[in-house]
mmCIF file of N, CA and C in Angstrom:
data_model
loop_
_atom_site.group_PDB
_atom_site.id
_atom_site.type_symbol
_atom_site.label_atom_id
_atom_site.label_comp_id
_atom_site.label_asym_id
_atom_site.label_seq_id
_atom_site.Cartn_x
_atom_site.Cartn_y
_atom_site.Cartn_z
ATOM 1 N N GLN R 1 -52.587 37.518 -8.364
ATOM 2 C CA GLN R 1 -51.862 37.276 -7.090
ATOM 3 C C GLN R 1 -51.055 38.475 -6.756
ATOM 4 N N VAL R 2 -51.073 38.880 -5.470
ATOM 5 C CA VAL R 2 -50.199 39.964 -4.973
ATOM 6 C C VAL R 2 -49.256 39.344 -3.977
ATOM 7 N N GLN R 3 -47.990 39.807 -4.089
ATOM 8 C CA GLN R 3 -46.984 39.297 -3.199
ATOM 9 C C GLN R 3 -46.286 40.486 -2.599
ATOM 10 N N LEU R 4 -46.011 40.382 -1.294
ATOM 11 C CA LEU R 4 -45.103 41.273 -0.568
ATOM 12 C C LEU R 4 -43.901 40.532 -0.115
ATOM 13 N N VAL R 5 -42.676 40.941 -0.704
ATOM 14 C CA VAL R 5 -41.518 40.157 -0.344
ATOM 15 C C VAL R 5 -40.586 41.131 0.344
ATOM 16 N N GLU R 6 -40.243 40.572 1.625
ATOM 17 C CA GLU R 6 -39.403 41.413 2.504
ATOM 18 C C GLU R 6 -38.004 40.805 2.504
ATOM 19 N N SER R 7 -37.102 41.763 2.872
ATOM 20 C CA SER R 7 -35.643 41.300 2.972
ATOM 21 C C SER R 7 -34.976 42.246 3.894
ATOM 22 N N GLY R 8 -33.867 41.780 4.395
ATOM 23 C CA GLY R 8 -32.996 42.754 5.243
ATOM 24 C C GLY R 8 -32.920 42.427 6.715
ATOM 25 N N GLY R 9 -33.676 41.451 7.176
ATOM 26 C CA GLY R 9 -33.612 41.135 8.562
ATOM 27 C C GLY R 9 -32.228 40.414 8.975
ATOM 28 N N GLY R 10 -32.013 40.183 10.222
ATOM 29 C CA GLY R 10 -30.860 39.443 10.631
ATOM 30 C C GLY R 10 -30.520 39.735 12.121
ATOM 31 N N LEU R 11 -29.350 39.324 12.439
ATOM 32 C CA LEU R 11 -28.718 39.537 13.780
ATOM 33 C C LEU R 11 -27.916 40.736 13.911
ATOM 34 N N VAL R 12 -28.074 41.598 14.787
ATOM 35 C CA VAL R 12 -27.282 42.767 14.903
ATOM 36 C C VAL R 12 -26.974 43.075 16.393
ATOM 37 N N GLN R 13 -25.821 43.647 16.638
ATOM 38 C CA GLN R 13 -25.559 44.037 18.109
ATOM 39 C C GLN R 13 -26.289 45.261 18.486
ATOM 40 N N PRO R 14 -26.561 45.451 19.807
ATOM 41 C CA PRO R 14 -27.191 46.658 20.200
ATOM 42 C C PRO R 14 -26.402 47.914 19.824
ATOM 43 N N GLY R 15 -27.100 48.908 19.324
ATOM 44 C CA GLY R 15 -26.570 50.082 18.726
ATOM 45 C C GLY R 15 -26.306 49.975 17.239
ATOM 46 N N GLY R 16 -26.520 48.849 16.689
ATOM 47 C CA GLY R 16 -26.239 48.649 15.327
ATOM 48 C C GLY R 16 -27.420 49.125 14.544
ATOM 49 N N SER R 17 -27.314 48.873 13.149
ATOM 50 C CA SER R 17 -28.322 49.243 12.209
ATOM 51 C C SER R 17 -28.727 48.146 11.205
ATOM 52 N N LEU R 18 -29.904 48.224 10.727
ATOM 53 C CA LEU R 18 -30.434 47.335 9.677
ATOM 54 C C LEU R 18 -31.365 48.067 8.837
ATOM 55 N N ARG R 19 -31.463 47.647 7.609
ATOM 56 C CA ARG R 19 -32.478 48.237 6.754
ATOM 57 C C ARG R 19 -33.307 47.132 6.153
ATOM 58 N N LEU R 20 -34.616 47.264 6.291
ATOM 59 C CA LEU R 20 -35.570 46.305 5.751
ATOM 60 C C LEU R 20 -36.185 46.933 4.443
ATOM 61 N N SER R 21 -36.462 45.984 3.609
ATOM 62 C CA SER R 21 -37.076 46.309 2.285
ATOM 63 C C SER R 21 -38.353 45.453 2.092
ATOM 64 N N CYS R 22 -39.296 46.046 1.330
ATOM 65 C CA CYS R 22 -40.541 45.167 1.053
ATOM 66 C C CYS R 22 -41.034 45.684 -0.293
ATOM 67 N N ALA R 23 -41.046 44.765 -1.198
ATOM 68 C CA ALA R 23 -41.539 45.103 -2.582
ATOM 69 C C ALA R 23 -42.853 44.382 -2.877
ATOM 70 N N VAL R 24 -43.647 45.119 -3.434
ATOM 71 C CA VAL R 24 -45.068 44.692 -3.785
ATOM 72 C C VAL R 24 -45.103 44.293 -5.211
ATOM 73 N N SER R 25 -45.538 43.116 -5.622
ATOM 74 C CA SER R 25 -45.603 42.635 -7.018
ATOM 75 C C SER R 25 -46.863 41.878 -7.187
ATOM 76 N N GLY R 26 -47.141 41.718 -8.558
ATOM 77 C CA GLY R 26 -48.341 40.891 -8.912
ATOM 78 C C GLY R 26 -49.251 41.815 -9.865
ATOM 79 N N SER R 27 -50.487 41.405 -9.917
ATOM 80 C CA SER R 27 -51.462 42.024 -10.729
ATOM 81 C C SER R 27 -52.143 43.122 -9.893
ATOM 82 N N ILE R 28 -51.522 44.253 -9.821
ATOM 83 C CA ILE R 28 -51.974 45.322 -8.984
ATOM 84 C C ILE R 28 -52.269 46.554 -9.855
ATOM 85 N N SER R 29 -53.213 47.427 -9.364
ATOM 86 C CA SER R 29 -53.465 48.719 -10.016
ATOM 87 C C SER R 29 -52.704 49.796 -9.432
ATOM 88 N N SER R 30 -52.647 49.776 -8.121
ATOM 89 C CA SER R 30 -51.931 50.767 -7.380
ATOM 90 C C SER R 30 -51.773 50.362 -5.909
ATOM 91 N N VAL R 31 -50.810 51.052 -5.224
ATOM 92 C CA VAL R 31 -50.528 50.812 -3.769
ATOM 93 C C VAL R 31 -50.813 52.107 -3.023
ATOM 94 N N SER R 32 -51.498 52.050 -1.925
ATOM 95 C CA SER R 32 -51.812 53.172 -1.113
ATOM 96 C C SER R 32 -50.904 53.162 0.029
ATOM 97 N N ASP R 33 -51.492 53.255 1.230
ATOM 98 C CA ASP R 33 -50.621 53.265 2.442
ATOM 99 C C ASP R 33 -49.806 51.993 2.677
ATOM 100 N N MET R 34 -48.572 52.230 3.124
ATOM 101 C CA MET R 34 -47.641 51.095 3.438
ATOM 102 C C MET R 34 -47.133 51.251 4.794
ATOM 103 N N GLY R 35 -46.726 50.136 5.468
ATOM 104 C CA GLY R 35 -46.222 50.212 6.758
ATOM 105 C C GLY R 35 -45.423 48.988 7.186
ATOM 106 N N TRP R 36 -44.890 49.111 8.399
ATOM 107 C CA TRP R 36 -44.205 48.083 9.050
ATOM 108 C C TRP R 36 -44.764 47.743 10.421
ATOM 109 N N TYR R 37 -45.040 46.495 10.693
ATOM 110 C CA TYR R 37 -45.499 46.138 11.998
ATOM 111 C C TYR R 37 -44.428 45.095 12.570
ATOM 112 N N ARG R 38 -44.496 44.861 13.883
ATOM 113 C CA ARG R 38 -43.663 43.829 14.423
ATOM 114 C C ARG R 38 -44.402 43.029 15.521
ATOM 115 N N GLN R 39 -43.864 41.840 15.736
ATOM 116 C CA GLN R 39 -44.548 40.977 16.735
ATOM 117 C C GLN R 39 -43.354 40.242 17.494
ATOM 118 N N ALA R 40 -43.258 40.578 18.702
ATOM 119 C CA ALA R 40 -42.288 39.865 19.646
ATOM 120 C C ALA R 40 -43.002 38.732 20.303
ATOM 121 N N PRO R 41 -42.134 37.715 20.691
ATOM 122 C CA PRO R 41 -42.770 36.488 21.318
ATOM 123 C C PRO R 41 -43.606 36.877 22.513
ATOM 124 N N GLY R 42 -44.858 36.291 22.496
ATOM 125 C CA GLY R 42 -45.746 36.514 23.591
ATOM 126 C C GLY R 42 -46.482 37.896 23.585
ATOM 127 N N LYS R 43 -46.299 38.637 22.506
ATOM 128 C CA LYS R 43 -46.890 39.983 22.502
ATOM 129 C C LYS R 43 -47.676 40.114 21.167
ATOM 130 N N GLN R 44 -48.539 41.155 21.220
ATOM 131 C CA GLN R 44 -49.400 41.411 20.012
ATOM 132 C C GLN R 44 -48.579 42.104 18.948
ATOM 133 N N ARG R 45 -49.087 41.974 17.783
ATOM 134 C CA ARG R 45 -48.447 42.684 16.625
ATOM 135 C C ARG R 45 -48.805 44.152 16.835
ATOM 136 N N GLU R 46 -47.754 45.051 16.592
ATOM 137 C CA GLU R 46 -47.896 46.411 16.796
ATOM 138 C C GLU R 46 -47.325 47.186 15.645
ATOM 139 N N LEU R 47 -47.930 48.426 15.384
ATOM 140 C CA LEU R 47 -47.461 49.219 14.258
ATOM 141 C C LEU R 47 -46.060 49.780 14.676
ATOM 142 N N VAL R 48 -45.121 49.790 13.743
ATOM 143 C CA VAL R 48 -43.913 50.412 13.898
ATOM 144 C C VAL R 48 -43.823 51.737 13.259
ATOM 145 N N ALA R 49 -44.180 51.728 11.940
ATOM 146 C CA ALA R 49 -44.147 52.934 11.208
ATOM 147 C C ALA R 49 -45.072 52.737 9.956
ATOM 148 N N ALA R 50 -45.632 53.911 9.464
ATOM 149 C CA ALA R 50 -46.480 53.850 8.287
ATOM 150 C C ALA R 50 -46.224 55.140 7.457
ATOM 151 N N ILE R 51 -46.519 54.971 6.188
ATOM 152 C CA ILE R 51 -46.214 56.030 5.210
ATOM 153 C C ILE R 51 -47.340 56.123 4.157
ATOM 154 N N THR R 52 -47.837 57.293 3.843
ATOM 155 C CA THR R 52 -48.857 57.428 2.817
ATOM 156 C C THR R 52 -48.196 57.572 1.415
ATOM 157 N N THR R 53 -49.049 57.611 0.386
ATOM 158 C CA THR R 53 -48.495 57.686 -0.902
ATOM 159 C C THR R 53 -47.737 59.048 -1.225
ATOM 160 N N SER R 54 -48.217 60.035 -0.395
ATOM 161 C CA SER R 54 -47.552 61.411 -0.526
ATOM 162 C C SER R 54 -46.413 61.637 0.353
ATOM 163 N N GLY R 55 -46.169 60.581 1.268
ATOM 164 C CA GLY R 55 -44.931 60.680 2.094
ATOM 165 C C GLY R 55 -45.143 60.989 3.452
ATOM 166 N N SER R 56 -46.361 61.287 3.915
ATOM 167 C CA SER R 56 -46.642 61.530 5.393
ATOM 168 C C SER R 56 -46.372 60.251 6.119
ATOM 169 N N THR R 57 -45.720 60.433 7.263
ATOM 170 C CA THR R 57 -45.313 59.292 8.099
ATOM 171 C C THR R 57 -45.841 59.379 9.480
ATOM 172 N N ASN R 58 -45.850 58.117 10.101
ATOM 173 C CA ASN R 58 -46.351 58.030 11.548
ATOM 174 C C ASN R 58 -45.470 56.931 12.186
ATOM 175 N N TYR R 59 -45.050 57.217 13.374
ATOM 176 C CA TYR R 59 -44.112 56.182 14.014
ATOM 177 C C TYR R 59 -44.705 55.871 15.485
ATOM 178 N N ALA R 60 -44.302 54.704 15.892
ATOM 179 C CA ALA R 60 -44.582 54.378 17.286
ATOM 180 C C ALA R 60 -43.606 55.191 18.123
ATOM 181 N N ASP R 61 -44.091 55.520 19.323
ATOM 182 C CA ASP R 61 -43.204 56.316 20.184
ATOM 183 C C ASP R 61 -41.879 55.602 20.498
ATOM 184 N N SER R 62 -41.909 54.346 20.556
ATOM 185 C CA SER R 62 -40.748 53.584 20.985
ATOM 186 C C SER R 62 -39.643 53.645 19.908
ATOM 187 N N VAL R 63 -39.970 54.095 18.698
ATOM 188 C CA VAL R 63 -38.915 54.030 17.560
ATOM 189 C C VAL R 63 -38.671 55.432 17.067
ATOM 190 N N LYS R 64 -39.417 56.451 17.529
ATOM 191 C CA LYS R 64 -39.169 57.795 16.947
ATOM 192 C C LYS R 64 -37.758 58.299 17.178
ATOM 193 N N GLY R 65 -37.137 58.883 16.259
ATOM 194 C CA GLY R 65 -35.822 59.336 16.268
ATOM 195 C C GLY R 65 -34.747 58.230 15.962
ATOM 196 N N ARG R 66 -35.140 57.026 15.868
ATOM 197 C CA ARG R 66 -34.237 55.909 15.563
ATOM 198 C C ARG R 66 -34.554 55.233 14.229
ATOM 199 N N PHE R 67 -35.846 55.055 13.958
ATOM 200 C CA PHE R 67 -36.301 54.343 12.724
ATOM 201 C C PHE R 67 -36.766 55.424 11.674
ATOM 202 N N THR R 68 -36.568 55.111 10.460
ATOM 203 C CA THR R 68 -37.107 56.009 9.320
ATOM 204 C C THR R 68 -37.670 55.175 8.246
ATOM 205 N N ILE R 69 -38.974 55.434 7.968
ATOM 206 C CA ILE R 69 -39.636 54.783 6.898
ATOM 207 C C ILE R 69 -39.609 55.651 5.625
ATOM 208 N N SER R 70 -39.466 54.938 4.507
ATOM 209 C CA SER R 70 -39.532 55.668 3.266
ATOM 210 C C SER R 70 -40.081 54.688 2.176
ATOM 211 N N ARG R 71 -40.342 55.294 0.951
ATOM 212 C CA ARG R 71 -40.904 54.404 -0.076
ATOM 213 C C ARG R 71 -40.456 54.895 -1.413
ATOM 214 N N ASP R 72 -40.486 53.995 -2.351
ATOM 215 C CA ASP R 72 -40.279 54.321 -3.788
ATOM 216 C C ASP R 72 -41.525 53.915 -4.445
ATOM 217 N N ASN R 73 -42.299 54.878 -4.852
ATOM 218 C CA ASN R 73 -43.613 54.705 -5.446
ATOM 219 C C ASN R 73 -43.517 53.971 -6.890
ATOM 220 N N ALA R 74 -42.441 54.363 -7.617
ATOM 221 C CA ALA R 74 -42.243 53.792 -8.919
ATOM 222 C C ALA R 74 -41.945 52.282 -8.814
ATOM 223 N N ARG R 75 -41.370 51.755 -7.733
ATOM 224 C CA ARG R 75 -41.097 50.462 -7.520
ATOM 225 C C ARG R 75 -41.963 49.684 -6.589
ATOM 226 N N ASN R 76 -42.980 50.462 -6.097
ATOM 227 C CA ASN R 76 -43.897 49.796 -5.073
ATOM 228 C C ASN R 76 -43.191 49.158 -3.968
ATOM 229 N N THR R 77 -42.222 49.840 -3.434
ATOM 230 C CA THR R 77 -41.305 49.335 -2.384
ATOM 231 C C THR R 77 -41.291 50.273 -1.218
ATOM 232 N N VAL R 78 -41.327 49.678 -0.038
ATOM 233 C CA VAL R 78 -41.162 50.455 1.207
ATOM 234 C C VAL R 78 -39.911 49.920 1.937
ATOM 235 N N TYR R 79 -39.390 50.947 2.616
ATOM 236 C CA TYR R 79 -38.104 50.640 3.405
ATOM 237 C C TYR R 79 -38.220 51.044 4.878
ATOM 238 N N LEU R 80 -37.409 50.399 5.687
ATOM 239 C CA LEU R 80 -37.374 50.805 7.122
ATOM 240 C C LEU R 80 -35.932 50.794 7.512
ATOM 241 N N GLN R 81 -35.376 51.931 7.759
ATOM 242 C CA GLN R 81 -34.024 52.064 8.148
ATOM 243 C C GLN R 81 -34.070 52.165 9.735
ATOM 244 N N MET R 82 -33.347 51.200 10.341
ATOM 245 C CA MET R 82 -33.438 51.083 11.788
ATOM 246 C C MET R 82 -32.040 51.308 12.355
ATOM 247 N N ASN R 83 -31.895 52.368 13.083
ATOM 248 C CA ASN R 83 -30.614 52.770 13.766
ATOM 249 C C ASN R 83 -30.707 52.654 15.332
ATOM 250 N N SER R 84 -29.618 52.625 15.840
ATOM 251 C CA SER R 84 -29.532 52.592 17.383
ATOM 252 C C SER R 84 -30.394 51.459 17.962
ATOM 253 N N LEU R 85 -30.289 50.299 17.262
ATOM 254 C CA LEU R 85 -31.179 49.135 17.708
ATOM 255 C C LEU R 85 -30.902 48.764 19.170
ATOM 256 N N LYS R 86 -32.032 48.343 19.726
ATOM 257 C CA LYS R 86 -32.050 47.881 21.127
ATOM 258 C C LYS R 86 -32.567 46.484 21.245
ATOM 259 N N PRO R 87 -32.161 45.723 22.256
ATOM 260 C CA PRO R 87 -32.700 44.315 22.392
ATOM 261 C C PRO R 87 -34.249 44.261 22.360
ATOM 262 N N GLU R 88 -34.911 45.245 22.876
ATOM 263 C CA GLU R 88 -36.328 45.213 22.804
ATOM 264 C C GLU R 88 -36.955 45.465 21.400
ATOM 265 N N ASP R 89 -36.026 45.752 20.491
ATOM 266 C CA ASP R 89 -36.599 45.743 19.071
ATOM 267 C C ASP R 89 -36.606 44.432 18.405
ATOM 268 N N THR R 90 -36.117 43.426 19.170
ATOM 269 C CA THR R 90 -36.144 42.097 18.623
ATOM 270 C C THR R 90 -37.551 41.612 18.366
ATOM 271 N N ALA R 91 -37.919 41.156 17.156
ATOM 272 C CA ALA R 91 -39.252 40.697 16.827
ATOM 273 C C ALA R 91 -39.217 40.220 15.385
ATOM 274 N N VAL R 92 -40.365 39.693 14.884
ATOM 275 C CA VAL R 92 -40.628 39.522 13.489
ATOM 276 C C VAL R 92 -41.295 40.731 12.893
ATOM 277 N N TYR R 93 -40.705 41.282 11.883
ATOM 278 C CA TYR R 93 -41.139 42.552 11.226
ATOM 279 C C TYR R 93 -41.901 42.123 9.966
ATOM 280 N N TYR R 94 -43.199 42.680 9.859
ATOM 281 C CA TYR R 94 -44.085 42.401 8.800
ATOM 282 C C TYR R 94 -44.262 43.650 8.011
ATOM 283 N N CYS R 95 -44.245 43.510 6.690
ATOM 284 C CA CYS R 95 -44.619 44.601 5.816
ATOM 285 C C CYS R 95 -46.132 44.540 5.564
ATOM 286 N N ASN R 96 -46.742 45.639 5.459
ATOM 287 C CA ASN R 96 -48.266 45.805 5.116
ATOM 288 C C ASN R 96 -48.432 46.838 4.092
ATOM 289 N N ALA R 97 -49.318 46.435 3.177
ATOM 290 C CA ALA R 97 -49.677 47.570 2.144
ATOM 291 C C ALA R 97 -51.091 47.378 1.692
ATOM 292 N N ASP R 98 -51.735 48.584 1.468
ATOM 293 C CA ASP R 98 -53.098 48.604 0.932
ATOM 294 C C ASP R 98 -52.960 48.654 -0.589
ATOM 295 N N VAL R 99 -53.423 47.494 -1.207
ATOM 296 C CA VAL R 99 -53.120 47.334 -2.598
ATOM 297 C C VAL R 99 -54.431 47.248 -3.428
ATOM 298 N N LYS R 100 -54.648 47.967 -4.497
ATOM 299 C CA LYS R 100 -55.731 47.926 -5.331
ATOM 300 C C LYS R 100 -55.593 46.848 -6.374
ATOM 301 N N VAL R 101 -56.555 45.971 -6.308
ATOM 302 C CA VAL R 101 -56.646 44.879 -7.349
ATOM 303 C C VAL R 101 -57.988 44.965 -7.977
ATOM 304 N N PHE R 102 -58.035 45.247 -9.288
ATOM 305 C CA PHE R 102 -59.273 45.532 -10.007
ATOM 306 C C PHE R 102 -59.839 46.845 -9.455
ATOM 307 N N LYS R 103 -60.960 46.814 -8.591
ATOM 308 C CA LYS R 103 -61.680 48.031 -8.205
ATOM 309 C C LYS R 103 -61.322 48.474 -6.760
ATOM 310 N N TYR R 104 -60.939 47.537 -5.918
ATOM 311 C CA TYR R 104 -60.954 47.805 -4.557
ATOM 312 C C TYR R 104 -59.570 47.644 -3.902
ATOM 313 N N TYR R 105 -59.284 48.542 -2.825
ATOM 314 C CA TYR R 105 -58.089 48.428 -2.046
ATOM 315 C C TYR R 105 -58.381 47.409 -0.969
ATOM 316 N N ARG R 106 -57.331 46.550 -0.650
ATOM 317 C CA ARG R 106 -57.497 45.692 0.575
ATOM 318 C C ARG R 106 -56.043 45.519 1.144
ATOM 319 N N PRO R 107 -55.920 45.169 2.406
ATOM 320 C CA PRO R 107 -54.571 44.995 3.007
ATOM 321 C C PRO R 107 -53.922 43.718 2.673
ATOM 322 N N TYR R 108 -52.631 43.696 2.380
ATOM 323 C CA TYR R 108 -51.856 42.531 2.200
ATOM 324 C C TYR R 108 -50.637 42.597 3.113
ATOM 325 N N TRP R 109 -50.187 41.335 3.528
ATOM 326 C CA TRP R 109 -49.049 41.239 4.410
ATOM 327 C C TRP R 109 -47.959 40.524 3.753
ATOM 328 N N GLY R 110 -46.772 40.848 4.206
ATOM 329 C CA GLY R 110 -45.523 40.010 3.849
ATOM 330 C C GLY R 110 -45.435 38.843 4.778
ATOM 331 N N GLN R 111 -44.365 38.033 4.530
ATOM 332 C CA GLN R 111 -44.222 36.797 5.262
ATOM 333 C C GLN R 111 -43.528 36.956 6.587
ATOM 334 N N GLY R 112 -42.913 38.079 6.760
ATOM 335 C CA GLY R 112 -42.210 38.426 8.000
ATOM 336 C C GLY R 112 -40.744 38.165 7.893
ATOM 337 N N THR R 113 -39.930 39.047 8.578
ATOM 338 C CA THR R 113 -38.545 38.884 8.557
ATOM 339 C C THR R 113 -38.029 39.087 10.059
ATOM 340 N N GLN R 114 -37.172 38.130 10.495
ATOM 341 C CA GLN R 114 -36.697 38.168 11.893
ATOM 342 C C GLN R 114 -35.627 39.261 12.041
ATOM 343 N N VAL R 115 -35.793 39.989 13.049
ATOM 344 C CA VAL R 115 -34.781 40.969 13.491
ATOM 345 C C VAL R 115 -34.375 40.594 14.889
ATOM 346 N N THR R 116 -33.138 40.333 15.165
ATOM 347 C CA THR R 116 -32.694 39.970 16.458
ATOM 348 C C THR R 116 -31.554 40.920 16.868
ATOM 349 N N VAL R 117 -31.685 41.627 18.052
ATOM 350 C CA VAL R 117 -30.780 42.480 18.477
ATOM 351 C C VAL R 117 -30.147 41.957 19.773
ATOM 352 N N SER R 118 -28.915 41.474 19.714
ATOM 353 C CA SER R 118 -28.238 40.851 20.825
ATOM 354 C C SER R 118 -26.821 40.882 20.693
ATOM 355 N N SER R 119 -26.112 40.925 21.886
ATOM 356 C CA SER R 119 -24.602 40.973 21.864
ATOM 357 C C SER R 119 -24.104 39.486 22.004
#
């Protein structure tokens, strides 16, 4: 069994900050690419940020300069530091990771954590 456990969501005022965490656990051999997605009500799920094992990153244009993705390979954990939050950042944020179980990598998802930006 592979689990992705997210934490760190909540309610924050515009301009505030939050830090999301996602830890991968279970019977895994290794973890490859990791990332964060979000889904707002009535909208499709979209990529927010992604990071490779070597630390190369990719961001959605809407969060560049405000969000930072990082990872701790030893702990199979990925983080998303979100600064200068805007109301349009309100969404359920999902962690995603490519996890090797036995021979093959496959994508796994966390349960989602709500981020609400409102005054």
